[in-house]
JSON list of C-alpha atoms and ligand atoms in Angstrom, two decimals:
[
{"chain": "A", "resi": 1, "resn": "MET", "atom": "CA", "xyz": [-81.15, -31.68, -106.14]},
{"chain": "A", "resi": 2, "resn": "LYS", "atom": "CA", "xyz": [-79.04, -30.73, -109.15]},
{"chain": "A", "resi": 3, "resn": "ALA", "atom": "CA", "xyz": [-77.21, -28.05, -111.10]},
{"chain": "A", "resi": 4, "resn": "VAL", "atom": "CA", "xyz": [-79.43, -26.45, -113.73]},
{"chain": "A", "resi": 5, "resn": "LYS", "atom": "CA", "xyz": [-76.96, -24.35, -115.73]},
{"chain": "A", "resi": 6, "resn": "VAL", "atom": "CA", "xyz": [-74.04, -21.94, -115.51]},
{"chain": "A", "resi": 7, "resn": "HIS", "atom": "CA", "xyz": [-75.96, -18.92, -114.28]},
{"chain": "A", "resi": 8, "resn": "HIS", "atom": "CA", "xyz": [-73.15, -16.41, -114.74]},
{"chain": "A", "resi": 9, "resn": "ILE", "atom": "CA", "xyz": [-69.39, -15.95, -114.77]},
{"chain": "A", "resi": 10, "resn": "GLY", "atom": "CA", "xyz": [-68.11, -13.10, -112.61]},
{"chain": "A", "resi": 11, "resn": "ILE", "atom": "CA", "xyz": [-65.16, -11.12, -113.95]},
{"chain": "A", "resi": 12, "resn": "ALA", "atom": "CA", "xyz": [-63.36, -8.59, -111.75]},
{"chain": "A", "resi": 13, "resn": "VAL", "atom": "CA", "xyz": [-62.54, -5.39, -113.66]},
{"chain": "A", "resi": 14, "resn": "LYS", "atom": "CA", "xyz": [-60.87, -2.19, -112.57]},
{"chain": "A", "resi": 15, "resn": "ASN", "atom": "CA", "xyz": [-63.41, -0.15, -114.48]},
{"chain": "A", "resi": 16, "resn": "MET", "atom": "CA", "xyz": [-66.78, -0.69, -116.20]},
{"chain": "A", "resi": 17, "resn": "GLU", "atom": "CA", "xyz": [-65.20, 0.69, -119.38]},
{"chain": "A", "resi": 18, "resn": "ARG", "atom": "CA", "xyz": [-64.46, -3.00, -120.04]},
{"chain": "A", "resi": 19, "resn": "GLU", "atom": "CA", "xyz": [-68.11, -3.35, -121.02]},
{"chain": "A", "resi": 20, "resn": "LYS", "atom": "CA", "xyz": [-67.23, -1.63, -124.32]},
{"chain": "A", "resi": 21, "resn": "PHE", "atom": "CA", "xyz": [-65.18, -4.62, -125.49]},
{"chain": "A", "resi": 22, "resn": "TRP", "atom": "CA", "xyz": [-68.18, -6.94, -125.17]},
{"chain": "A", "resi": 23, "resn": "ASN", "atom": "CA", "xyz": [-70.42, -4.40, -126.81]},
{"chain": "A", "resi": 24, "resn": "GLN", "atom": "CA", "xyz": [-68.15, -3.51, -129.74]},
{"chain": "A", "resi": 25, "resn": "PHE", "atom": "CA", "xyz": [-66.87, -6.92, -130.78]},
{"chain": "A", "resi": 26, "resn": "LEU", "atom": "CA", "xyz": [-69.41, -9.42, -129.45]},
{"chain": "A", "resi": 27, "resn": "ASN", "atom": "CA", "xyz": [-72.58, -7.34, -129.69]},
{"chain": "A", "resi": 28, "resn": "VAL", "atom": "CA", "xyz": [-73.36, -7.99, -126.04]},
{"chain": "A", "resi": 29, "resn": "LYS", "atom": "CA", "xyz": [-74.80, -5.15, -124.02]},
{"chain": "A", "resi": 30, "resn": "ALA", "atom": "CA", "xyz": [-75.23, -4.78, -120.26]},
{"chain": "A", "resi": 31, "resn": "GLU", "atom": "CA", "xyz": [-78.89, -5.41, -119.42]},
{"chain": "A", "resi": 32, "resn": "GLU", "atom": "CA", "xyz": [-78.54, -3.81, -116.02]},
{"chain": "A", "resi": 33, "resn": "MET", "atom": "CA", "xyz": [-75.94, -2.08, -113.91]},
{"chain": "A", "resi": 34, "resn": "LYS", "atom": "CA", "xyz": [-76.31, -1.68, -110.19]},
{"chain": "A", "resi": 35, "resn": "GLU", "atom": "CA", "xyz": [-74.44, -1.00, -107.01]},
{"chain": "A", "resi": 36, "resn": "ILE", "atom": "CA", "xyz": [-74.42, -3.51, -104.16]},
{"chain": "A", "resi": 37, "resn": "PRO", "atom": "CA", "xyz": [-73.10, -1.41, -101.27]},
{"chain": "A", "resi": 38, "resn": "ASP", "atom": "CA", "xyz": [-72.87, -4.25, -98.71]},
{"chain": "A", "resi": 39, "resn": "GLN", "atom": "CA", "xyz": [-70.61, -6.22, -101.11]},
{"chain": "A", "resi": 40, "resn": "LYS", "atom": "CA", "xyz": [-68.70, -3.02, -102.02]},
{"chain": "A", "resi": 41, "resn": "VAL", "atom": "CA", "xyz": [-69.20, -3.68, -105.69]},
{"chain": "A", "resi": 42, "resn": "LYS", "atom": "CA", "xyz": [-70.85, -2.32, -108.82]},
{"chain": "A", "resi": 43, "resn": "ILE", "atom": "CA", "xyz": [-72.12, -5.00, -111.18]},
{"chain": "A", "resi": 44, "resn": "ALA", "atom": "CA", "xyz": [-73.24, -5.24, -114.79]},
{"chain": "A", "resi": 45, "resn": "PHE", "atom": "CA", "xyz": [-74.95, -8.31, -116.22]},
{"chain": "A", "resi": 46, "resn": "LEU", "atom": "CA", "xyz": [-74.30, -9.02, -119.91]},
{"chain": "A", "resi": 47, "resn": "PRO", "atom": "CA", "xyz": [-76.56, -11.77, -121.29]},
{"chain": "A", "resi": 48, "resn": "VAL", "atom": "CA", "xyz": [-74.87, -14.38, -123.50]},
{"chain": "A", "resi": 49, "resn": "GLY", "atom": "CA", "xyz": [-77.33, -17.09, -124.58]},
{"chain": "A", "resi": 50, "resn": "GLU", "atom": "CA", "xyz": [-78.50, -19.10, -121.57]},
{"chain": "A", "resi": 51, "resn": "THR", "atom": "CA", "xyz": [-75.92, -17.54, -119.28]},
{"chain": "A", "resi": 52, "resn": "LYS", "atom": "CA", "xyz": [-74.46, -14.16, -118.37]},
{"chain": "A", "resi": 53, "resn": "ILE", "atom": "CA", "xyz": [-71.17, -12.41, -117.87]},
{"chain": "A", "resi": 54, "resn": "GLU", "atom": "CA", "xyz": [-71.12, -10.36, -114.67]},
{"chain": "A", "resi": 55, "resn": "LEU", "atom": "CA", "xyz": [-68.60, -7.53, -114.61]},
{"chain": "A", "resi": 56, "resn": "LEU", "atom": "CA", "xyz": [-67.58, -6.57, -111.07]},
{"chain": "A", "resi": 57, "resn": "GLU", "atom": "CA", "xyz": [-66.02, -3.20, -110.34]},
{"chain": "A", "resi": 58, "resn": "PRO", "atom": "CA", "xyz": [-65.00, -2.44, -106.76]},
{"chain": "A", "resi": 59, "resn": "LEU", "atom": "CA", "xyz": [-66.73, 0.29, -104.79]},
{"chain": "A", "resi": 60, "resn": "GLY", "atom": "CA", "xyz": [-64.17, 0.74, -102.05]},
{"chain": "A", "resi": 61, "resn": "GLU", "atom": "CA", "xyz": [-62.46, -1.97, -100.02]},
{"chain": "A", "resi": 62, "resn": "GLY", "atom": "CA", "xyz": [-64.05, -5.38, -100.22]},
{"chain": "A", "resi": 63, "resn": "ALA", "atom": "CA", "xyz": [-63.75, -8.86, -101.73]},
{"chain": "A", "resi": 64, "resn": "VAL", "atom": "CA", "xyz": [-63.36, -7.57, -105.29]},
{"chain": "A", "resi": 65, "resn": "SER", "atom": "CA", "xyz": [-60.82, -4.83, -104.56]},
{"chain": "A", "resi": 66, "resn": "LYS", "atom": "CA", "xyz": [-58.74, -7.37, -102.59]},
{"chain": "A", "resi": 67, "resn": "PHE", "atom": "CA", "xyz": [-58.93, -9.83, -105.49]},
{"chain": "A", "resi": 68, "resn": "LEU", "atom": "CA", "xyz": [-57.79, -7.15, -107.98]},
{"chain": "A", "resi": 69, "resn": "GLU", "atom": "CA", "xyz": [-54.86, -6.16, -105.76]},
{"chain": "A", "resi": 70, "resn": "LYS", "atom": "CA", "xyz": [-53.68, -9.75, -105.33]},
{"chain": "A", "resi": 71, "resn": "ARG", "atom": "CA", "xyz": [-54.49, -11.30, -108.69]},
{"chain": "A", "resi": 72, "resn": "GLY", "atom": "CA", "xyz": [-55.38, -8.51, -111.13]},
{"chain": "A", "resi": 73, "resn": "GLU", "atom": "CA", "xyz": [-58.36, -8.50, -113.48]},
{"chain": "A", "resi": 74, "resn": "GLY", "atom": "CA", "xyz": [-59.84, -11.87, -114.37]},
{"chain": "A", "resi": 75, "resn": "ILE", "atom": "CA", "xyz": [-62.39, -14.54, -113.51]},
{"chain": "A", "resi": 76, "resn": "HIS", "atom": "CA", "xyz": [-63.52, -13.95, -109.94]},
{"chain": "A", "resi": 77, "resn": "HIS", "atom": "CA", "xyz": [-66.24, -16.59, -109.55]},
{"chain": "A", "resi": 78, "resn": "ILE", "atom": "CA", "xyz": [-68.48, -19.03, -111.37]},
{"chain": "A", "resi": 79, "resn": "ALA", "atom": "CA", "xyz": [-72.16, -19.12, -110.44]},
{"chain": "A", "resi": 80, "resn": "ILE", "atom": "CA", "xyz": [-74.11, -22.33, -110.85]},
{"chain": "A", "resi": 81, "resn": "GLU", "atom": "CA", "xyz": [-77.89, -22.29, -110.75]},
{"chain": "A", "resi": 82, "resn": "VAL", "atom": "CA", "xyz": [-79.28, -25.06, -108.55]},
{"chain": "A", "resi": 83, "resn": "ASP", "atom": "CA", "xyz": [-82.84, -26.21, -108.02]},
{"chain": "A", "resi": 84, "resn": "ASP", "atom": "CA", "xyz": [-82.51, -26.60, -104.22]},
{"chain": "A", "resi": 85, "resn": "ILE", "atom": "CA", "xyz": [-79.97, -24.26, -102.65]},
{"chain": "A", "resi": 86, "resn": "GLU", "atom": "CA", "xyz": [-80.77, -25.20, -99.04]},
{"chain": "A", "resi": 87, "resn": "GLY", "atom": "CA", "xyz": [-80.45, -28.94, -99.80]},
{"chain": "A", "resi": 88, "resn": "THR", "atom": "CA", "xyz": [-77.21, -28.39, -101.74]},
{"chain": "A", "resi": 89, "resn": "LEU", "atom": "CA", "xyz": [-75.69, -26.39, -98.86]},
{"chain": "A", "resi": 90, "resn": "ALA", "atom": "CA", "xyz": [-76.81, -28.97, -96.28]},
{"chain": "A", "resi": 91, "resn": "SER", "atom": "CA", "xyz": [-75.17, -31.83, -98.18]},
{"chain": "A", "resi": 92, "resn": "MET", "atom": "CA", "xyz": [-71.97, -29.81, -98.65]},
{"chain": "A", "resi": 93, "resn": "LYS", "atom": "CA", "xyz": [-71.90, -28.90, -94.96]},
{"chain": "A", "resi": 94, "resn": "GLU", "atom": "CA", "xyz": [-72.32, -32.53, -93.97]},
{"chain": "A", "resi": 95, "resn": "ALA", "atom": "CA", "xyz": [-69.38, -33.44, -96.22]},
{"chain": "A", "resi": 96, "resn": "GLY", "atom": "CA", "xyz": [-67.13, -30.80, -94.61]},
{"chain": "A", "resi": 97, "resn": "ILE", "atom": "CA", "xyz": [-66.99, -28.45, -97.60]},
{"chain": "A", "resi": 98, "resn": "ALA", "atom": "CA", "xyz": [-65.82, -24.93, -96.64]},
{"chain": "A", "resi": 99, "resn": "LEU", "atom": "CA", "xyz": [-68.92, -22.77, -96.97]},
{"chain": "A", "resi": 100, "resn": "ILE", "atom": "CA", "xyz": [-68.64, -18.98, -96.92]},
{"chain": "A", "resi": 101, "resn": "ASP", "atom": "CA", "xyz": [-72.42, -18.80, -96.46]},
{"chain": "A", "resi": 102, "resn": "GLU", "atom": "CA", "xyz": [-73.97, -21.67, -94.55]},
{"chain": "A", "resi": 103, "resn": "ASN", "atom": "CA", "xyz": [-77.40, -20.24, -95.28]},
{"chain": "A", "resi": 104, "resn": "PRO", "atom": "CA", "xyz": [-78.52, -18.54, -98.49]},
{"chain": "A", "resi": 105, "resn": "ARG", "atom": "CA", "xyz": [-78.89, -14.78, -98.58]},
{"chain": "A", "resi": 106, "resn": "GLN", "atom": "CA", "xyz": [-80.67, -12.47, -100.97]},
{"chain": "A", "resi": 107, "resn": "GLY", "atom": "CA", "xyz": [-78.50, -11.55, -103.96]},
{"chain": "A", "resi": 108, "resn": "ALA", "atom": "CA", "xyz": [-79.10, -9.52, -107.12]},
{"chain": "A", "resi": 109, "resn": "GLU", "atom": "CA", "xyz": [-80.58, -12.57, -108.88]},
{"chain": "A", "resi": 110, "resn": "GLY", "atom": "CA", "xyz": [-82.32, -14.54, -106.12]},
{"chain": "A", "resi": 111, "resn": "LYS", "atom": "CA", "xyz": [-81.05, -16.67, -103.25]},
{"chain": "A", "resi": 112, "resn": "ILE", "atom": "CA", "xyz": [-77.26, -17.00, -103.30]},
{"chain": "A", "resi": 113, "resn": "ALA", "atom": "CA", "xyz": [-74.44, -18.59, -101.27]},
{"chain": "A", "resi": 114, "resn": "PHE", "atom": "CA", "xyz": [-70.67, -18.72, -101.79]},
{"chain": "A", "resi": 115, "resn": "VAL", "atom": "CA", "xyz": [-68.44, -21.80, -101.42]},
{"chain": "A", "resi": 116, "resn": "HIS", "atom": "CA", "xyz": [-64.76, -21.26, -100.58]},
{"chain": "A", "resi": 117, "resn": "PRO", "atom": "CA", "xyz": [-62.19, -21.86, -103.36]},
{"chain": "A", "resi": 118, "resn": "LYS", "atom": "CA", "xyz": [-60.16, -24.15, -101.07]},
{"chain": "A", "resi": 119, "resn": "SER", "atom": "CA", "xyz": [-62.93, -26.79, -101.36]},
{"chain": "A", "resi": 120, "resn": "THR", "atom": "CA", "xyz": [-63.55, -26.45, -105.11]},
{"chain": "A", "resi": 121, "resn": "GLY", "atom": "CA", "xyz": [-60.15, -26.69, -106.75]},
{"chain": "A", "resi": 122, "resn": "GLY", "atom": "CA", "xyz": [-59.37, -22.97, -106.65]},
{"chain": "A", "resi": 123, "resn": "ILE", "atom": "CA", "xyz": [-62.65, -21.54, -107.99]},
{"chain": "A", "resi": 124, "resn": "LEU", "atom": "CA", "xyz": [-64.86, -19.27, -105.90]},
{"chain": "A", "resi": 125, "resn": "LEU", "atom": "CA", "xyz": [-68.24, -20.91, -106.48]},
{"chain": "A", "resi": 126, "resn": "GLU", "atom": "CA", "xyz": [-71.56, -19.12, -106.14]},
{"chain": "A", "resi": 127, "resn": "LEU", "atom": "CA", "xyz": [-74.78, -21.10, -105.87]},
{"chain": "A", "resi": 128, "resn": "VAL", "atom": "CA", "xyz": [-77.88, -19.31, -107.16]},
{"chain": "A", "resi": 129, "resn": "GLN", "atom": "CA", "xyz": [-81.54, -20.16, -106.96]},
{"chain": "A", "resi": 130, "resn": "PRO", "atom": "CA", "xyz": [-83.51, -17.46, -108.80]},
{"chain": "B", "resi": 201, "resn": "CMX", "atom": "N1", "xyz": [-61.12, -17.10, -106.62]},
{"chain": "B", "resi": 201, "resn": "CMX", "atom": "C1", "xyz": [-60.17, -18.04, -106.33]},
{"chain": "B", "resi": 201, "resn": "CMX", "atom": "N2", "xyz": [-59.37, -17.96, -105.24]},
{"chain": "B", "resi": 201, "resn": "CMX", "atom": "C2", "xyz": [-59.54, -16.90, -104.44]},
{"chain": "B", "resi": 201, "resn": "CMX", "atom": "C3", "xyz": [-60.49, -15.90, -104.68]},
{"chain": "B", "resi": 201, "resn": "CMX", "atom": "C4", "xyz": [-61.31, -16.02, -105.84]},
{"chain": "B", "resi": 201, "resn": "CMX", "atom": "N3", "xyz": [-62.25, -15.10, -106.12]},
{"chain": "B", "resi": 201, "resn": "CMX", "atom": "N4", "xyz": [-60.43, -14.98, -103.69]},
{"chain": "B", "resi": 201, "resn": "CMX", "atom": "C5", "xyz": [-59.46, -15.38, -102.86]},
{"chain": "B", "resi": 201, "resn": "CMX", "atom": "N5", "xyz": [-58.92, -16.54, -103.31]},
{"chain": "B", "resi": 201, "resn": "CMX", "atom": "C6", "xyz": [-57.85, -17.31, -102.68]},
{"chain": "B", "resi": 201, "resn": "CMX", "atom": "C7", "xyz": [-56.61, -16.47, -102.49]},
{"chain": "B", "resi": 201, "resn": "CMX", "atom": "O1", "xyz": [-55.78, -16.52, -103.62]},
{"chain": "B", "resi": 201, "resn": "CMX", "atom": "C8", "xyz": [-55.96, -17.13, -101.29]},
{"chain": "B", "resi": 201, "resn": "CMX", "atom": "O2", "xyz": [-55.31, -18.30, -101.65]},
{"chain": "B", "resi": 201, "resn": "CMX", "atom": "P1", "xyz": [-53.93, -18.72, -100.96]},
{"chain": "B", "resi": 201, "resn": "CMX", "atom": "O3", "xyz": [-54.28, -18.97, -99.51]},
{"chain": "B", "resi": 201, "resn": "CMX", "atom": "O4", "xyz": [-53.52, -19.95, -101.69]},
{"chain": "B", "resi": 201, "resn": "CMX", "atom": "O5", "xyz": [-53.03, -17.55, -101.15]},
{"chain": "B", "resi": 201, "resn": "CMX", "atom": "C9", "xyz": [-57.17, -17.51, -100.42]},
{"chain": "B", "resi": 201, "resn": "CMX", "atom": "O6", "xyz": [-58.27, -17.64, -101.35]},
{"chain": "B", "resi": 201, "resn": "CMX", "atom": "C10", "xyz": [-57.50, -16.48, -99.38]},
{"chain": "B", "resi": 201, "resn": "CMX", "atom": "O7", "xyz": [-57.53, -15.25, -100.05]},
{"chain": "B", "resi": 201, "resn": "CMX", "atom": "P2", "xyz": [-57.61, -13.82, -99.38]},
{"chain": "B", "resi": 201, "resn": "CMX", "atom": "O8", "xyz": [-57.14, -12.80, -100.37]},
{"chain": "B", "resi": 201, "resn": "CMX", "atom": "O9", "xyz": [-56.99, -13.81, -98.02]},
{"chain": "B", "resi": 201, "resn": "CMX", "atom": "O10", "xyz": [-59.12, -13.55, -99.32]},
{"chain": "B", "resi": 201, "resn": "CMX", "atom": "P3", "xyz": [-60.09, -13.73, -98.13]},
{"chain": "B", "resi": 201, "resn": "CMX", "atom": "O11", "xyz": [-59.88, -15.03, -97.45]},
{"chain": "B", "resi": 201, "resn": "CMX", "atom": "O12", "xyz": [-60.11, -12.47, -97.34]},
{"chain": "B", "resi": 201, "resn": "CMX", "atom": "O13", "xyz": [-61.48, -13.79, -98.95]},
{"chain": "B", "resi": 201, "resn": "CMX", "atom": "C11", "xyz": [-63.15, -15.08, -99.98]},
{"chain": "B", "resi": 201, "resn": "CMX", "atom": "C12", "xyz": [-61.66, -14.72, -99.97]},
{"chain": "B", "resi": 201, "resn": "CMX", "atom": "C13", "xyz": [-63.40, -15.92, -101.22]},
{"chain": "B", "resi": 201, "resn": "CMX", "atom": "C14", "xyz": [-63.49, -15.84, -98.69]},
{"chain": "B", "resi": 201, "resn": "CMX", "atom": "C15", "xyz": [-63.97, -13.73, -100.02]},
{"chain": "B", "resi": 201, "resn": "CMX", "atom": "O14", "xyz": [-63.60, -13.01, -101.18]},
{"chain": "B", "resi": 201, "resn": "CMX", "atom": "C16", "xyz": [-65.46, -13.93, -100.01]},
{"chain": "B", "resi": 201, "resn": "CMX", "atom": "O15", "xyz": [-66.07, -14.13, -98.96]},
{"chain": "B", "resi": 201, "resn": "CMX", "atom": "N6", "xyz": [-66.12, -13.90, -101.21]},
{"chain": "B", "resi": 201, "resn": "CMX", "atom": "C17", "xyz": [-67.56, -14.07, -101.32]},
{"chain": "B", "resi": 201, "resn": "CMX", "atom": "C18", "xyz": [-68.27, -12.75, -101.51]},
{"chain": "B", "resi": 201, "resn": "CMX", "atom": "C19", "xyz": [-67.84, -12.05, -102.77]},
{"chain": "B", "resi": 201, "resn": "CMX", "atom": "O16", "xyz": [-66.92, -12.46, -103.47]},
{"chain": "B", "resi": 201, "resn": "CMX", "atom": "N7", "xyz": [-68.52, -10.92, -103.08]},
{"chain": "B", "resi": 201, "resn": "CMX", "atom": "C20", "xyz": [-68.27, -10.13, -104.26]},
{"chain": "B", "resi": 201, "resn": "CMX", "atom": "C21", "xyz": [-69.17, -10.54, -105.43]},
{"chain": "B", "resi": 201, "resn": "CMX", "atom": "C22", "xyz": [-70.60, -10.21, -105.13]},
{"chain": "B", "resi": 201, "resn": "CMX", "atom": "C23", "xyz": [-71.58, -10.53, -106.25]},
{"chain": "B", "resi": 201, "resn": "CMX", "atom": "O17", "xyz": [-71.24, -11.12, -107.28]},
{"chain": "B", "resi": 201, "resn": "CMX", "atom": "O18", "xyz": [-72.76, -10.17, -106.06]}
]
């Protein structure tokens, strides 16, 4: 049971126009853009080497719109790819870590689960198993 790599870094943006910055100066282009209605968010994945930048634009009231209101644009979460998401969650649960998702759910990139920032030193952590 271990972390494989930084799968992506989620950045909350007010508008997907922010994609232009990555495109113009860093030659990074969104490989896909999609809407995730149940998370009230529109996402774009921009591949950078082994990892990705995920731009998150709110689609109505939800976790991302609340984050933007309180903290403004910026890093919203870090996603770590793990080789055994169920085992990782079970060991965290046993240790009393605050889990937002006790069981993995289906995300855009495979099985995902969120861990609360209060247990990780202030970072919203996403676990991903593609
Ligand atoms: N990173 C770091 N800290 C965060 C945070 C974030 N993204 N979001 C909230 N916090 C902090 C707040 O600053 C606040 O801290 P204080 O108590 O010190 O003030 C605390 O967490 C509670 O914040 P809140 O605004 O009241 O937010 P909620 O408790 O309502 O929700 C969270 C926070 C993380 C539980 C919720 O956003 C959540 O469940 N997130 C997981 C799902 C998600 O983020 N989906 C969108 C992305 C989907 C995708 O990438 O596919």
